[in-house]
Coordinates of C-alpha atoms in Angstrom, one line a residue:
Chain W
X97 CA -36.8 -68.0 67.7
X98 CA -33.6 -66.8 69.4
X99 CA -33.1 -64.3 66.7
X100 CA -36.4 -62.8 66.9
X101 CA -36.2 -62.5 70.6
X102 CA -32.9 -60.8 70.3
X103 CA -34.5 -58.3 68.0
X104 CA -37.4 -57.8 70.2
X105 CA -35.0 -57.1 73.0
X106 CA -33.1 -54.6 70.8
X107 CA -36.4 -52.6 69.8
X108 CA -37.6 -52.7 73.6
X109 CA -34.1 -51.5 74.6
X110 CA -33.9 -48.7 71.9
X111 CA -37.4 -47.6 73.0
X112 CA -36.6 -47.7 76.8
X113 CA -33.4 -45.9 76.5
X114 CA -35.1 -43.1 74.3
X115 CA -37.9 -42.7 76.5
X116 CA -35.8 -42.0 79.4
X117 CA -33.4 -39.9 77.4
X118 CA -36.3 -37.6 76.4
X119 CA -37.5 -37.7 80.1
X120 CA -34.1 -36.7 81.1
X121 CA -33.6 -34.0 78.6
X122 CA -37.2 -32.4 78.9
X123 CA -36.4 -29.8 81.6
X124 CA -33.7 -28.3 79.4
X125 CA -36.0 -28.5 76.3
X126 CA -38.7 -26.7 78.2
X127 CA -36.5 -24.0 79.4
X128 CA -35.3 -23.4 75.8
X129 CA -38.9 -23.3 74.8
X130 CA -40.1 -20.7 77.5
X131 CA -36.8 -18.6 77.2
X132 CA -37.1 -18.2 73.3
X133 CA -40.8 -17.5 73.0
X134 CA -42.9 -14.7 74.4
X135 CA -44.5 -15.1 77.8
X136 CA -47.9 -15.8 76.7
X137 CA -46.4 -19.2 75.3
X138 CA -44.4 -20.0 78.4
X139 CA -47.3 -22.2 79.7
X140 CA -48.7 -23.3 76.5
X141 CA -47.2 -25.0 73.4
X142 CA -47.9 -23.9 70.0
X143 CA -45.5 -24.9 67.3
X144 CA -46.1 -21.5 65.4
X145 CA -45.4 -19.4 68.3
X146 CA -42.9 -16.6 67.3
X147 CA -39.4 -16.8 68.4
X148 CA -38.0 -13.8 70.6
X149 CA -34.9 -12.8 72.4
X150 CA -36.7 -10.3 74.5
X151 CA -36.8 -12.5 77.7
X152 CA -32.9 -12.5 77.6
X153 CA -33.0 -8.9 77.4
X154 CA -35.4 -8.6 80.2
X155 CA -33.5 -11.1 82.5
X156 CA -30.5 -9.2 81.6
X157 CA -31.8 -5.9 82.6
X158 CA -33.4 -7.2 85.8
X159 CA -30.2 -8.4 87.4
X160 CA -26.7 -7.5 87.5
X161 CA -25.7 -10.5 85.3
X162 CA -22.3 -8.9 84.2
X163 CA -21.4 -8.9 87.7
X164 CA -22.4 -12.3 88.6
X165 CA -20.5 -13.8 85.6
X166 CA -17.3 -11.8 86.5
X167 CA -17.7 -13.1 90.2
X168 CA -18.3 -16.7 89.2
X169 CA -15.5 -16.6 86.9
X170 CA -13.3 -15.2 89.6
X171 CA -14.3 -17.7 91.9
X172 CA -14.0 -20.8 89.6
X173 CA -10.4 -19.5 88.4
X174 CA -9.1 -18.7 91.9
X175 CA -10.4 -21.9 93.4
X176 CA -9.0 -24.0 90.4
X177 CA -5.6 -22.4 90.7
X178 CA -5.1 -22.8 94.4
X179 CA -6.5 -26.5 94.3
X180 CA -4.1 -27.3 91.5
X181 CA -1.0 -25.9 93.3
X182 CA -1.8 -27.2 96.8
X183 CA -3.0 -30.6 95.5
X184 CA 0.2 -30.9 93.3
X185 CA 2.6 -30.2 96.3
X186 CA 0.8 -32.5 98.6
X187 CA 0.1 -35.1 96.2
X188 CA 3.8 -35.2 95.3
X189 CA 4.8 -35.3 99.1
X190 CA 2.4 -38.3 99.8
X191 CA 3.5 -40.2 96.6
X192 CA 7.2 -39.8 96.6
X193 CA 8.7 -38.7 100.2
X194 CA 9.1 -40.7 103.2
X195 CA 8.8 -38.9 106.3
X196 CA 7.3 -39.1 109.9
X197 CA 3.8 -38.6 110.1
X198 CA 3.2 -39.0 106.5
X199 CA 0.2 -41.7 106.8
X200 CA -1.4 -40.0 109.8
X201 CA -1.6 -36.7 107.7
X202 CA -2.9 -38.7 104.7
X203 CA -5.7 -40.2 106.8
X204 CA -6.3 -36.6 108.2
X205 CA -6.7 -35.2 104.5
X206 CA -9.0 -38.1 103.5
X207 CA -11.5 -37.1 106.2
X208 CA -12.4 -34.2 104.2
X209 CA -14.0 -36.5 101.4
X210 CA -16.8 -37.3 103.8
X211 CA -17.0 -34.0 105.7
X212 CA -16.9 -31.3 103.4
X213 CA -16.8 -27.6 104.1
X214 CA -20.5 -27.4 103.1
X215 CA -21.7 -29.3 106.0
X216 CA -19.9 -26.9 108.8
X217 CA -21.7 -24.0 107.8
X218 CA -21.8 -22.3 111.1
X219 CA -18.2 -22.7 112.2
X220 CA -16.9 -21.8 108.7
X221 CA -19.0 -18.6 108.9
X222 CA -17.4 -17.8 112.2
X223 CA -13.9 -18.4 111.1
X224 CA -14.5 -16.3 107.8
X225 CA -16.0 -13.5 109.9
X226 CA -13.1 -13.7 112.3
X227 CA -10.5 -13.3 109.3
X228 CA -12.8 -10.4 108.3
X229 CA -13.1 -11.4 104.7
X230 CA -16.9 -12.0 105.0
X231 CA -19.1 -11.0 101.8
X232 CA -15.8 -11.4 99.3
X233 CA -15.3 -13.7 96.5
X234 CA -12.1 -14.8 98.1
X235 CA -14.4 -16.1 101.1
X236 CA -16.5 -18.1 99.1
X237 CA -13.4 -19.9 97.5
X238 CA -11.1 -20.1 100.5
X239 CA -12.5 -23.1 102.4
X240 CA -12.3 -25.5 99.1
X241 CA -8.8 -24.4 98.3
X242 CA -7.3 -27.6 99.9
X243 CA -9.0 -30.4 98.2
X244 CA -8.8 -34.0 99.7
X245 CA -10.1 -35.2 96.3
X246 CA -7.4 -33.4 94.3
X247 CA -4.7 -34.5 96.7
X248 CA -5.8 -38.1 96.4
X249 CA -6.2 -38.1 92.6
X250 CA -2.7 -36.6 92.2
X251 CA -1.0 -39.0 94.8
X252 CA -2.5 -42.0 92.9
X253 CA -1.3 -40.5 89.5
X254 CA 2.3 -39.5 90.7
X255 CA 2.8 -43.0 92.2
X256 CA 2.6 -44.6 88.6
X257 CA 5.4 -42.4 87.6
X258 CA 8.6 -44.6 86.9
X259 CA 11.2 -44.2 89.4
X260 CA 13.6 -44.2 86.6
X261 CA 12.5 -41.1 85.1
X262 CA 12.7 -39.4 88.4
X263 CA 16.4 -40.5 89.1
X264 CA 17.3 -39.8 85.6
X265 CA 16.3 -36.1 86.5
X266 CA 18.0 -36.2 89.4
X267 CA 21.3 -37.1 87.9
X268 CA 21.0 -34.3 85.5
X269 CA 21.1 -32.2 88.7
X270 CA 17.4 -31.2 89.0
X271 CA 16.1 -30.5 92.5
X272 CA 13.0 -32.1 93.8
X273 CA 10.9 -29.1 92.9
X274 CA 12.3 -29.1 89.4
X275 CA 11.6 -32.9 89.4
X276 CA 8.2 -32.3 90.1
X277 CA 7.7 -29.5 87.5
X278 CA 9.5 -31.3 84.8
X279 CA 8.6 -34.8 85.2
X280 CA 5.5 -35.3 87.2
X281 CA 3.3 -32.7 86.2
X282 CA 3.5 -33.1 82.5
X283 CA 3.0 -36.6 82.6
X284 CA -0.2 -36.3 84.8
X285 CA -1.7 -33.6 82.2
X286 CA -4.8 -35.7 81.5
X287 CA -5.5 -35.9 85.4
X288 CA -5.2 -32.3 85.8
X289 CA -7.7 -31.6 82.9
X290 CA -10.2 -34.1 84.6
X291 CA -9.7 -32.5 87.6
X292 CA -10.0 -29.1 86.2
X293 CA -13.4 -29.8 84.7
X294 CA -14.9 -31.5 87.9
X295 CA -13.7 -28.7 89.9
X296 CA -15.1 -25.9 87.7
X297 CA -18.5 -27.5 87.1
X298 CA -18.7 -28.0 91.0
X299 CA -17.8 -24.3 92.1
X300 CA -19.8 -23.0 89.2
X301 CA -22.6 -24.8 90.6
X302 CA -22.1 -24.6 94.2
X303 CA -24.9 -22.6 96.0
X304 CA -25.4 -22.9 99.8
X305 CA -22.1 -21.6 101.0
X306 CA -22.1 -18.7 98.7
X307 CA -25.6 -17.9 99.8
X308 CA -24.5 -17.7 103.4
X309 CA -21.2 -15.9 103.0
X310 CA -22.1 -13.3 100.5
X311 CA -24.7 -10.4 101.0
X312 CA -24.1 -7.9 98.5
X313 CA -24.4 -7.8 94.7
X314 CA -20.8 -7.1 94.2
X315 CA -19.8 -10.6 95.5
X316 CA -22.6 -12.9 94.6
X317 CA -22.0 -15.6 92.0
X318 CA -24.6 -16.6 89.3
X319 CA -26.1 -19.5 91.5
X320 CA -26.9 -17.0 94.3
X321 CA -28.0 -14.2 91.9
X322 CA -30.4 -16.7 90.2
X323 CA -32.2 -17.5 93.5
X324 CA -32.7 -13.8 94.5
X325 CA -34.3 -13.7 91.0
X326 CA -36.9 -16.4 91.4
X327 CA -38.0 -15.1 94.8
X328 CA -39.8 -12.3 93.7
X329 CA -43.2 -11.4 95.4
X330 CA -44.9 -10.0 92.1
X331 CA -45.6 -13.6 90.9
X332 CA -43.1 -15.8 89.0
X333 CA -42.3 -14.7 85.5
X334 CA -41.3 -18.1 84.0
X335 CA -39.9 -16.8 80.6
X336 CA -37.6 -14.4 82.6
X337 CA -36.6 -17.2 85.0
X338 CA -35.8 -19.7 82.1
X339 CA -34.0 -17.1 80.2
X340 CA -31.9 -16.3 83.4
X341 CA -31.2 -19.8 84.0
X342 CA -30.1 -20.8 80.6
X343 CA -27.6 -17.7 80.5
X344 CA -26.2 -18.8 84.0
X345 CA -25.8 -22.4 82.9
X346 CA -24.7 -21.4 79.2
X347 CA -21.1 -21.4 79.7
X348 CA -21.1 -24.9 81.2
X349 CA -23.6 -26.1 78.9
X350 CA -21.7 -24.8 75.6
X351 CA -18.5 -26.4 77.2
X352 CA -20.2 -29.5 77.8
X353 CA -21.5 -29.7 74.0
X354 CA -18.4 -28.9 72.5
X355 CA -16.3 -31.3 74.6
X356 CA -18.9 -33.9 75.5
X357 CA -16.6 -36.6 74.9
X358 CA -13.8 -35.2 77.1
X359 CA -16.2 -34.3 79.8
X360 CA -17.5 -37.7 80.1
X361 CA -14.1 -39.3 79.9
X362 CA -12.7 -36.8 82.3
X363 CA -15.6 -37.4 85.0
X364 CA -14.9 -41.3 84.4
X365 CA -11.1 -40.8 85.1
X366 CA -11.6 -38.6 88.1
X367 CA -14.1 -40.8 89.9
X368 CA -12.5 -44.1 89.2
X369 CA -8.8 -43.3 90.2
Chain I
X192 CA 15.6 -33.8 105.0
X193 CA 12.6 -35.6 103.4
X194 CA 10.7 -34.8 106.6
X195 CA 11.4 -31.2 106.3
X196 CA 10.6 -31.2 102.7
X197 CA 7.4 -33.4 103.0
X198 CA 6.0 -31.0 105.7
X199 CA 6.8 -27.9 103.7
X200 CA 5.2 -29.3 100.8
X201 CA 2.1 -30.2 102.8
X202 CA 2.1 -27.3 105.1
X203 CA -0.5 -24.9 102.9
X204 CA -2.9 -27.8 102.3
X205 CA -2.7 -28.9 105.8
X206 CA -3.3 -25.5 107.3
X207 CA -6.3 -25.0 105.2
X208 CA -7.6 -28.4 105.8
X209 CA -7.3 -28.0 109.7
X210 CA -8.9 -24.6 109.5
X211 CA -12.0 -25.6 107.3
X212 CA -12.5 -29.3 108.1
X213 CA -10.9 -30.5 111.3
X214 CA -11.1 -27.4 113.5
X215 CA -14.7 -26.6 112.6
X216 CA -15.7 -30.2 113.3
X217 CA -14.2 -30.0 116.7
X218 CA -15.4 -26.6 117.3
X219 CA -18.9 -27.8 116.4
X220 CA -18.7 -30.6 119.3
X221 CA -17.6 -27.9 121.6
X222 CA -20.2 -25.5 120.5
X223 CA -23.0 -28.0 120.9
X224 CA -22.3 -28.1 124.6
X225 CA -22.9 -24.5 125.0
X226 CA -25.6 -22.0 124.8
X227 CA -26.1 -19.5 122.1
X228 CA -24.7 -16.1 123.0
X229 CA -27.7 -13.3 123.3
X230 CA -26.8 -9.8 123.1
X231 CA -25.1 -8.9 126.3
X232 CA -25.5 -12.5 127.6
X233 CA -22.3 -14.5 126.6
X234 CA -22.5 -18.1 125.7
X235 CA -22.1 -20.5 128.6
X236 CA -21.5 -24.0 129.1
X237 CA -24.6 -26.1 129.4
X238 CA -23.5 -29.5 129.1
X239 CA -26.0 -31.9 127.3
X240 CA -28.9 -29.4 127.3
X241 CA -29.0 -28.8 123.7
X242 CA -29.1 -32.5 123.1
X243 CA -32.0 -32.8 125.4
X244 CA -33.8 -30.0 123.3
X245 CA -33.0 -32.1 120.4
X246 CA -34.6 -35.1 121.8
X247 CA -37.9 -33.0 122.2
X248 CA -37.6 -31.1 118.8
X249 CA -40.3 -32.5 116.7
X250 CA -38.9 -30.6 113.6
X251 CA -35.6 -32.5 114.2
X252 CA -37.2 -35.8 114.0
X253 CA -39.2 -34.9 111.2
X254 CA -36.1 -33.6 109.3
X255 CA -34.2 -36.9 110.3
X256 CA -37.0 -39.1 109.2
X257 CA -37.4 -37.3 105.9
X258 CA -33.7 -37.3 105.3
X259 CA -33.9 -41.2 105.8
X260 CA -36.7 -41.5 103.5
X261 CA -34.7 -39.4 101.0
X262 CA -31.8 -41.5 101.0
X263 CA -33.5 -44.7 101.0
X264 CA -35.9 -43.5 98.2
X265 CA -33.4 -41.8 96.0
X266 CA -30.3 -43.8 96.3
X267 CA -31.4 -47.2 95.0
X268 CA -33.5 -45.8 92.0
X269 CA -30.7 -43.8 91.2
X270 CA -28.3 -46.5 91.1
X271 CA -30.6 -48.7 89.2
X272 CA -31.3 -46.3 86.6
X273 CA -27.7 -45.3 86.5
X274 CA -27.0 -49.0 85.6
X275 CA -29.6 -49.2 83.2
X276 CA -28.3 -46.1 81.4
X277 CA -24.7 -47.4 81.3
X278 CA -26.0 -50.6 79.8
X279 CA -27.9 -48.8 77.1
X280 CA -25.2 -46.4 76.2
X281 CA -22.5 -49.1 76.3
X282 CA -24.2 -51.3 73.9
X283 CA -25.0 -50.3 70.2
X284 CA -27.9 -48.4 70.4
X285 CA -28.9 -45.9 67.7
X286 CA -28.0 -42.4 69.0
X287 CA -25.6 -43.5 71.6
X288 CA -23.9 -40.4 71.7
X289 CA -27.1 -38.2 72.1
X290 CA -28.5 -40.3 74.8
X291 CA -25.4 -40.2 76.7
X292 CA -25.4 -36.4 76.5
X293 CA -29.1 -36.4 77.6
X294 CA -28.4 -38.6 80.4
X295 CA -25.4 -36.7 81.6
X296 CA -26.7 -33.0 81.0
X297 CA -28.4 -32.7 84.5
X298 CA -25.1 -33.3 86.2
X299 CA -23.6 -30.2 84.7
X300 CA -26.6 -28.1 85.0
X301 CA -26.6 -25.9 88.4
X302 CA -29.2 -27.6 91.0
X303 CA -30.4 -23.9 91.6
X304 CA -31.1 -23.4 88.1
X305 CA -32.8 -26.6 87.3
X306 CA -34.7 -26.4 90.5
X307 CA -36.4 -23.2 89.1
X308 CA -37.3 -25.3 86.0
X309 CA -38.8 -28.2 88.2
X310 CA -40.7 -25.5 90.1
X311 CA -42.5 -25.0 87.0
X312 CA -43.3 -28.2 86.3
X313 CA -44.9 -28.9 89.7
X314 CA -46.9 -25.6 89.5
X315 CA -50.6 -26.4 89.6
X316 CA -53.1 -25.3 87.1
X317 CA -50.7 -24.4 84.4
X318 CA -47.6 -26.3 85.2
X319 CA -46.3 -28.7 82.9
X320 CA -47.3 -31.8 84.9
X321 CA -50.8 -30.2 85.6
X322 CA -51.4 -29.8 82.1
X323 CA -50.6 -33.2 81.3
X324 CA -52.7 -34.6 84.2
X325 CA -55.4 -32.2 82.6
X326 CA -55.0 -33.6 79.3
X327 CA -55.5 -37.2 80.6
X328 CA -58.6 -36.1 82.7
X329 CA -56.8 -36.5 86.0
X330 CA -57.1 -34.1 89.1
X331 CA -54.8 -31.1 89.6
X332 CA -52.3 -31.8 92.3
X333 CA -50.4 -29.2 94.2
X334 CA -47.4 -31.6 94.4
X335 CA -45.1 -28.9 96.3
X336 CA -48.1 -27.7 98.4
X337 CA -49.3 -31.1 99.9
X338 CA -47.5 -32.8 102.7
X339 CA -47.8 -36.3 101.2
X340 CA -46.5 -35.4 97.8
X341 CA -43.7 -32.6 98.4
X342 CA -40.9 -35.1 99.5
X343 CA -41.5 -37.5 96.7
X344 CA -41.4 -34.4 94.5
X345 CA -38.1 -33.5 95.6
X346 CA -36.8 -37.0 95.3
X347 CA -37.7 -37.1 91.8
X348 CA -35.7 -34.1 91.2
X349 CA -33.0 -35.6 93.1
X350 CA -32.8 -39.0 91.2
X351 CA -33.0 -36.8 88.0
X352 CA -30.0 -35.0 88.8
X353 CA -27.9 -37.8 90.1
X354 CA -28.4 -40.9 88.2
X355 CA -26.7 -39.5 85.0
X356 CA -23.6 -38.7 87.2
X357 CA -23.5 -42.4 88.6
X358 CA -23.8 -43.9 85.0
X359 CA -20.4 -42.4 84.4
X360 CA -19.0 -44.8 87.0
X361 CA -20.8 -47.8 85.5
X362 CA -20.0 -47.1 82.2
X363 CA -16.3 -46.8 83.0
X364 CA -16.5 -50.2 84.9
X365 CA -18.4 -51.9 81.9
X366 CA -15.8 -50.8 79.5
X367 CA -13.2 -52.6 81.5
X368 CA -15.2 -55.7 81.4
X369 CA -13.5 -58.2 78.7
X370 CA -15.9 -59.0 76.0
X371 CA -14.8 -62.5 75.9
X372 CA -16.9 -63.1 79.2
X373 CA -20.0 -62.1 77.1
X374 CA -19.1 -64.4 74.4
X375 CA -18.6 -67.1 76.7
X376 CA -21.9 -66.7 78.4
X377 CA -23.7 -66.5 75.2
X378 CA -22.1 -69.8 74.1
X379 CA -23.4 -71.3 77.4
X380 CA -26.7 -70.3 76.4
X381 CA -27.2 -67.8 79.2
X382 CA -30.0 -65.2 78.6
X383 CA -29.4 -61.7 78.9
X384 CA -30.8 -61.3 82.4
X385 CA -28.6 -64.3 83.6
X386 CA -25.5 -62.7 82.1
X387 CA -26.2 -59.3 83.8
X388 CA -27.1 -61.0 87.2
X389 CA -24.5 -63.9 87.2
X390 CA -21.5 -62.1 85.2
X391 CA -21.7 -58.4 85.3
X392 CA -23.5 -57.5 88.5
X393 CA -20.7 -59.5 90.6
X394 CA -17.9 -57.7 88.4
X395 CA -19.7 -54.3 89.1
X396 CA -19.9 -54.6 92.9
X397 CA -17.0 -52.4 93.8
X398 CA -18.5 -49.7 91.5
X399 CA -21.8 -50.2 93.2
X400 CA -20.4 -49.8 96.5
X401 CA -18.4 -46.8 95.4
X402 CA -21.5 -45.2 93.8
X403 CA -23.7 -46.2 96.9
X404 CA -21.4 -44.3 99.4
X405 CA -21.4 -41.3 97.3
X406 CA -24.9 -41.4 96.7
X407 CA -25.6 -41.5 100.6
X408 CA -23.3 -38.5 101.3
X409 CA -25.2 -36.6 98.5
X410 CA -28.3 -37.4 99.9
X411 CA -27.4 -35.8 103.2
X412 CA -25.6 -32.9 101.6
X413 CA -27.6 -31.7 98.6
X414 CA -30.3 -29.2 99.7
X415 CA -30.3 -26.5 96.9
X416 CA -33.6 -27.7 95.6
X417 CA -35.1 -27.5 99.1
X418 CA -34.2 -23.8 99.3
X419 CA -35.3 -23.0 96.0
X420 CA -38.6 -25.0 95.9
X421 CA -40.2 -25.7 99.2
X422 CA -38.0 -24.0 102.2
X423 CA -38.6 -27.2 103.9
X424 CA -42.4 -26.8 103.8
X425 CA -45.4 -27.2 103.9
X426 CA -45.6 -27.9 107.6
X427 CA -41.7 -29.3 107.6
X428 CA -42.9 -32.0 105.4
X429 CA -39.8 -31.5 103.1
X430 CA -37.3 -30.6 105.8
X431 CA -33.9 -32.0 105.5
X432 CA -31.2 -32.1 108.1
X433 CA -28.8 -29.9 106.4
X434 CA -31.8 -27.5 105.4
X435 CA -32.6 -27.4 109.2
X436 CA -29.2 -26.5 110.2
X437 CA -29.0 -23.7 107.7
X438 CA -32.5 -22.3 109.0
X439 CA -31.3 -22.5 112.8
X440 CA -28.0 -21.3 112.1
X441 CA -28.8 -18.4 109.9
X442 CA -32.5 -17.6 110.2
X443 CA -32.8 -18.2 113.8
X444 CA -29.2 -17.4 114.6
X445 CA -29.3 -20.2 117.2
X446 CA -25.6 -21.2 116.7
X447 CA -25.5 -23.4 119.8
X448 CA -28.4 -25.6 118.6
X449 CA -27.4 -25.4 115.0
X450 CA -23.9 -26.9 116.3
X451 CA -25.9 -29.7 118.0
X452 CA -27.7 -30.6 114.9
X453 CA -24.4 -30.2 112.8
X454 CA -23.0 -33.0 115.3
X455 CA -25.8 -35.3 114.4
X456 CA -25.1 -35.0 110.7
X457 CA -21.5 -35.4 111.3
X458 CA -22.3 -38.7 113.2
X459 CA -24.3 -39.8 110.1
X460 CA -21.5 -39.0 107.6
X461 CA -18.9 -40.5 109.9
X462 CA -20.8 -43.8 110.3
X463 CA -21.1 -43.8 106.4
X464 CA -17.2 -43.1 106.2
X465 CA -16.5 -45.9 108.6
X466 CA -18.2 -48.5 106.4
X467 CA -16.4 -46.9 103.4
X468 CA -13.0 -47.5 105.0
X469 CA -13.8 -50.9 106.5
X470 CA -15.2 -52.4 103.3
X471 CA -14.9 -50.4 100.2
X472 CA -11.2 -49.1 100.2
X473 CA -9.7 -52.4 101.6
X474 CA -10.5 -53.7 98.0
X475 CA -9.8 -50.9 95.8
X476 CA -7.3 -48.3 96.5
X477 CA -5.4 -46.6 99.4
X478 CA -2.7 -49.3 99.2

């Protein structure tokens, strides 16, 4: 009796889990369908429909995708590099140095976890304009260079580094910066990878701030380029949109498929610590 | 010595945080007390006039109400689904790896991109849902064009986008639960449901709180799908606070009033933050 119930449970679990899974993946499946078939089949499904790459060619021709890719690539690289350097320095100071005002400063840093620059659109727009860098890739990234999340994450990690290691390096005559680079940074490698994945996917996908701060093709990232795409007046061409959508998401999607395990684990690590 | 060193290491991060978080937050408060500069007329101090306008602004109340409905509707469902997903892919189901991937994929896709796809799903007449409804002999509904269906339609997208992300946190928490607990519960003759409710749920409480806070913040922060799918319409039925700020600030260029709206959003986020600091972090970290 108990065993039979157990088995029934298992079947129900499997069914439920797969039903939800199919539901969750279906938007992606649909975009693959529409992108790889002629427009006539975008809204009706026929297993024998011919395959084509024409939609990708049309999408590529309809917008300066090469430029968008370059901008997005520059953006995520720049943001990640700045975040890693600044968070490392700050995380180390918070984790290991004793100085006046440390705890107050740390509270001020943590505030950014709630109030992200995305909320303060109008004032940040004003600041960026005042700096005279509006409509640049730099301006899209600048408000995110200092990341409370990164600082917090590295502080927690650096706190777990044994004091003995640090002291041994000191005895060898290393100065604090050398200790940081030779002892702390290598030990925190998995956290850097985790944080890097989270940061890259966040800024690859960021939309509202880049939409506001850019107004020329030369600075737009993929997300903003994609939006300009779908608001055409001559009716919506689903085949081209899905192709454009897949192209924009492709690098992240491919990375995710290749490193699925690392992705999931790094999100876990980045979130929980 | 350590003081100088500490401040030097923190200097770049603190300057940027001050410039793009603390200063703008205070400046927003200041500008909310001022009128918007118009052409030759400079901005002037108007006291609480903007707040009085807020009080009489139906769109603002609608956005606030919509945002609350959005949060109350999406957050519990996302959390429940996230927990179910985590329980499923933590167990020994066939195709566990594939399922994990399916659940998590929406998280890595840009919201703008998926909003485009959902836009097609919701399209009347030939959209995917319309076709399915048609096949079942049900009437055609213009999901994004009707006042009563547009917000739920956006909420579905929000839930779809977020629950796979929250699943990860539950998965991490579940993997930290010692298997002996389950065995003990089974020996005592506890049903699965009892085990879930009496053993797992209390153990997962810190995770639930953490996810809850994040989900709430996201509910007030994420508007990419509104920009792509509805522009707050029809008739402001899908207007959310941040989208309204964007519209007032960057379509109407009414910066004074946009600042006032931002203050409301900041107040909401600070309330959530206060709850977070009082409850959650006393138990988990920051010590």
